[in-house]
Amino acid sequence: MQFSAVIVAAGSGSRAGGGKQWRPLAGRPVVRWSVEALAAAGADEVIVVIAPGAQAALDAALSGLGGWRAVTGGATRAASVRAGLAALACGPDQPVLIHDAARPLLSDEVIARLLAALETADGALPGLAVADSLRKVDDGAVGDSVARDGLVRAQTPQAFRRTTVEAAHAAWTGAEPPTDEAEAVRANGARIVAVAGDPRLMKLTYPEDFAMAEALIARRTHVGMGFDAHRWGPGGSVWLCGVEIAHDQTLIGHSDADAGLHALTDAILGAIGDGDIGDHFPPTDPQWKGASSDRFLAHAAGLVAARGGRIVNVDVTLICERPKVKPHRQAMRERLAALLDLPLSAVSVKATTTEAMGFTGRGEGLAAQAVATVELPAIS
Ligand code: MG
């Protein structure tokens, strides 16, 4: 089903320490989570409503993403939502999800339930059952219990057809603005249903909520592999896994020809599905001539971090008859561990010969292969 979305990111978030929509959650700015989730679910357009002066912060938070536009909000949440609705390009019957940026962990499943509910209802919101008993407390003294039958905790997004919610805002006559769109739409005589919410869709209100939300994010393990080979040529030393070894030959290549680092960089890129080392550092680009391959590895590790992921372990095998790798293995592990900010126990370097067979056996070149394990956050 086609749909549009409005994300309200105009609040000051003072209880969470201010500007919580820009703060990182598992490596990604809070507002980015919702924009990515809505785009991945197929939103035709995403309008992000921001406070005056927040455009630069939003641009930074959403850099590299498409499909969104920003508008400036108003003094109240209702005014901000109206500004977001007015900026939509969709037709009057299009479903619109109105969402709070402070609820970043939006799953495909919740979006699908909301859209399905609009087939028969005028509006829908995710609701969570109340499990705890509810009690009134007056000045610290526990008083009467409150019946929790029929109560749900309302989350966002709230879903309506565009015309339904715009008409409700236009018809609102309350002295105060409506607390949310459901209140306005109900007051205008429409029927809203609750669909199953998601505990992960918690609202980030207090500073400690960030740690709780991070703990709720599932992580998936991804594995990548890399392979590289370079030809031997005249020289006096060779770079392998970031360590320079005195040798009577060197490896020939556009950069420093460190096949170990190249294979490992490709393994990390493979784990995150982001192409290969040649895509990121084209050999035709003169700036990488003679480059230290440290920077290729650091770039790949940075891409993992930018996705909120972490490298779990890496394993490199160097394949050659000479030089002897074993005396340098520990230095190589320490160098890789430092470059990737990993404990030594998560970094393995091994070596083998091919018993004089093949191009490595004949001494024509050296080959390296690598495996990397990466954990990436996953919502759906
Ligand atoms: Mg290479």
JSON list of N, CA and C in Angstrom, two decimals, residues 184-210:
[
{"chain": "A", "resi": 184, "resn": "ALA", "atom": "N", "xyz": [-7.71, 14.72, 17.92]},
{"chain": "A", "resi": 184, "resn": "ALA", "atom": "CA", "xyz": [-8.40, 15.61, 16.99]},
{"chain": "A", "resi": 184, "resn": "ALA", "atom": "C", "xyz": [-9.34, 14.83, 16.08]},
{"chain": "A", "resi": 185, "resn": "VAL", "atom": "N", "xyz": [-8.86, 13.69, 15.59]},
{"chain": "A", "resi": 185, "resn": "VAL", "atom": "CA", "xyz": [-9.66, 12.90, 14.65]},
{"chain": "A", "resi": 185, "resn": "VAL", "atom": "C", "xyz": [-10.89, 12.31, 15.34]},
{"chain": "A", "resi": 186, "resn": "ARG", "atom": "N", "xyz": [-10.70, 11.85, 16.58]},
{"chain": "A", "resi": 186, "resn": "ARG", "atom": "CA", "xyz": [-11.84, 11.31, 17.34]},
{"chain": "A", "resi": 186, "resn": "ARG", "atom": "C", "xyz": [-12.87, 12.40, 17.59]},
{"chain": "A", "resi": 187, "resn": "ALA", "atom": "N", "xyz": [-12.38, 13.58, 17.96]},
{"chain": "A", "resi": 187, "resn": "ALA", "atom": "CA", "xyz": [-13.31, 14.67, 18.26]},
{"chain": "A", "resi": 187, "resn": "ALA", "atom": "C", "xyz": [-14.12, 15.05, 17.02]},
{"chain": "A", "resi": 188, "resn": "ASN", "atom": "N", "xyz": [-13.57, 14.72, 15.87]},
{"chain": "A", "resi": 188, "resn": "ASN", "atom": "CA", "xyz": [-14.27, 15.03, 14.61]},
{"chain": "A", "resi": 188, "resn": "ASN", "atom": "C", "xyz": [-15.17, 13.88, 14.18]},
{"chain": "A", "resi": 189, "resn": "GLY", "atom": "N", "xyz": [-15.37, 12.90, 15.08]},
{"chain": "A", "resi": 189, "resn": "GLY", "atom": "CA", "xyz": [-16.36, 11.85, 14.85]},
{"chain": "A", "resi": 189, "resn": "GLY", "atom": "C", "xyz": [-15.85, 10.62, 14.12]},
{"chain": "A", "resi": 190, "resn": "ALA", "atom": "N", "xyz": [-14.56, 10.46, 14.00]},
{"chain": "A", "resi": 190, "resn": "ALA", "atom": "CA", "xyz": [-14.03, 9.31, 13.26]},
{"chain": "A", "resi": 190, "resn": "ALA", "atom": "C", "xyz": [-13.64, 8.18, 14.22]},
{"chain": "A", "resi": 191, "resn": "ARG", "atom": "N", "xyz": [-13.48, 6.99, 13.66]},
{"chain": "A", "resi": 191, "resn": "ARG", "atom": "CA", "xyz": [-13.19, 5.79, 14.44]},
{"chain": "A", "resi": 191, "resn": "ARG", "atom": "C", "xyz": [-11.73, 5.39, 14.26]},
{"chain": "A", "resi": 192, "resn": "ILE", "atom": "N", "xyz": [-11.05, 5.27, 15.41]},
{"chain": "A", "resi": 192, "resn": "ILE", "atom": "CA", "xyz": [-9.63, 4.92, 15.41]},
{"chain": "A", "resi": 192, "resn": "ILE", "atom": "C", "xyz": [-9.47, 3.59, 16.13]},
{"chain": "A", "resi": 193, "resn": "VAL", "atom": "N", "xyz": [-8.64, 2.72, 15.59]},
{"chain": "A", "resi": 193, "resn": "VAL", "atom": "CA", "xyz": [-8.41, 1.44, 16.24]},
{"chain": "A", "resi": 193, "resn": "VAL", "atom": "C", "xyz": [-6.96, 1.36, 16.72]},
{"chain": "A", "resi": 194, "resn": "ALA", "atom": "N", "xyz": [-6.78, 0.50, 17.73]},
{"chain": "A", "resi": 194, "resn": "ALA", "atom": "CA", "xyz": [-5.42, 0.23, 18.21]},
{"chain": "A", "resi": 194, "resn": "ALA", "atom": "C", "xyz": [-4.94, -1.07, 17.60]},
{"chain": "A", "resi": 195, "resn": "VAL", "atom": "N", "xyz": [-3.74, -1.07, 17.05]},
{"chain": "A", "resi": 195, "resn": "VAL", "atom": "CA", "xyz": [-3.10, -2.31, 16.59]},
{"chain": "A", "resi": 195, "resn": "VAL", "atom": "C", "xyz": [-2.00, -2.64, 17.57]},
{"chain": "A", "resi": 196, "resn": "ALA", "atom": "N", "xyz": [-1.46, -3.85, 17.46]},
{"chain": "A", "resi": 196, "resn": "ALA", "atom": "CA", "xyz": [-0.42, -4.27, 18.40]},
{"chain": "A", "resi": 196, "resn": "ALA", "atom": "C", "xyz": [0.80, -3.36, 18.27]},
{"chain": "A", "resi": 197, "resn": "GLY", "atom": "N", "xyz": [1.23, -2.79, 19.37]},
{"chain": "A", "resi": 197, "resn": "GLY", "atom": "CA", "xyz": [2.43, -1.96, 19.38]},
{"chain": "A", "resi": 197, "resn": "GLY", "atom": "C", "xyz": [3.68, -2.80, 19.53]},
{"chain": "A", "resi": 198, "resn": "ASP", "atom": "N", "xyz": [4.78, -2.15, 19.86]},
{"chain": "A", "resi": 198, "resn": "ASP", "atom": "CA", "xyz": [6.07, -2.83, 19.92]},
{"chain": "A", "resi": 198, "resn": "ASP", "atom": "C", "xyz": [6.85, -2.21, 21.08]},
{"chain": "A", "resi": 199, "resn": "PRO", "atom": "N", "xyz": [7.25, -3.03, 22.07]},
{"chain": "A", "resi": 199, "resn": "PRO", "atom": "CA", "xyz": [8.01, -2.45, 23.20]},
{"chain": "A", "resi": 199, "resn": "PRO", "atom": "C", "xyz": [9.25, -1.69, 22.76]},
{"chain": "A", "resi": 200, "resn": "ARG", "atom": "N", "xyz": [9.82, -2.08, 21.62]},
{"chain": "A", "resi": 200, "resn": "ARG", "atom": "CA", "xyz": [11.03, -1.39, 21.15]},
{"chain": "A", "resi": 200, "resn": "ARG", "atom": "C", "xyz": [10.72, 0.02, 20.67]},
{"chain": "A", "resi": 201, "resn": "LEU", "atom": "N", "xyz": [9.44, 0.28, 20.44]},
{"chain": "A", "resi": 201, "resn": "LEU", "atom": "CA", "xyz": [9.04, 1.61, 19.93]},
{"chain": "A", "resi": 201, "resn": "LEU", "atom": "C", "xyz": [8.93, 2.61, 21.08]},
{"chain": "A", "resi": 202, "resn": "MET", "atom": "N", "xyz": [9.63, 2.35, 22.15]},
{"chain": "A", "resi": 202, "resn": "MET", "atom": "CA", "xyz": [9.63, 3.22, 23.33]},
{"chain": "A", "resi": 202, "resn": "MET", "atom": "C", "xyz": [10.05, 4.64, 22.97]},
{"chain": "A", "resi": 203, "resn": "LYS", "atom": "N", "xyz": [9.51, 5.58, 23.74]},
{"chain": "A", "resi": 203, "resn": "LYS", "atom": "CA", "xyz": [9.85, 6.98, 23.52]},
{"chain": "A", "resi": 203, "resn": "LYS", "atom": "C", "xyz": [11.09, 7.33, 24.34]},
{"chain": "A", "resi": 204, "resn": "LEU", "atom": "N", "xyz": [12.07, 7.91, 23.69]},
{"chain": "A", "resi": 204, "resn": "LEU", "atom": "CA", "xyz": [13.28, 8.34, 24.40]},
{"chain": "A", "resi": 204, "resn": "LEU", "atom": "C", "xyz": [12.98, 9.65, 25.10]},
{"chain": "A", "resi": 205, "resn": "THR", "atom": "N", "xyz": [12.81, 9.58, 26.42]},
{"chain": "A", "resi": 205, "resn": "THR", "atom": "CA", "xyz": [12.43, 10.76, 27.19]},
{"chain": "A", "resi": 205, "resn": "THR", "atom": "C", "xyz": [13.55, 11.19, 28.13]},
{"chain": "A", "resi": 206, "resn": "TYR", "atom": "N", "xyz": [14.11, 10.24, 28.86]},
{"chain": "A", "resi": 206, "resn": "TYR", "atom": "CA", "xyz": [15.15, 10.54, 29.84]},
{"chain": "A", "resi": 206, "resn": "TYR", "atom": "C", "xyz": [16.50, 10.03, 29.33]},
{"chain": "A", "resi": 207, "resn": "PRO", "atom": "N", "xyz": [17.60, 10.62, 29.83]},
{"chain": "A", "resi": 207, "resn": "PRO", "atom": "CA", "xyz": [18.94, 10.18, 29.34]},
{"chain": "A", "resi": 207, "resn": "PRO", "atom": "C", "xyz": [19.13, 8.67, 29.44]},
{"chain": "A", "resi": 208, "resn": "GLU", "atom": "N", "xyz": [18.62, 8.04, 30.50]},
{"chain": "A", "resi": 208, "resn": "GLU", "atom": "CA", "xyz": [18.85, 6.61, 30.68]},
{"chain": "A", "resi": 208, "resn": "GLU", "atom": "C", "xyz": [18.07, 5.76, 29.66]},
{"chain": "A", "resi": 209, "resn": "ASP", "atom": "N", "xyz": [17.08, 6.38, 28.99]},
{"chain": "A", "resi": 209, "resn": "ASP", "atom": "CA", "xyz": [16.31, 5.64, 27.99]},
{"chain": "A", "resi": 209, "resn": "ASP", "atom": "C", "xyz": [17.18, 5.20, 26.82]},
{"chain": "A", "resi": 210, "resn": "PHE", "atom": "N", "xyz": [18.25, 5.95, 26.55]},
{"chain": "A", "resi": 210, "resn": "PHE", "atom": "CA", "xyz": [19.11, 5.60, 25.41]},
{"chain": "A", "resi": 210, "resn": "PHE", "atom": "C", "xyz": [19.75, 4.23, 25.62]}
]
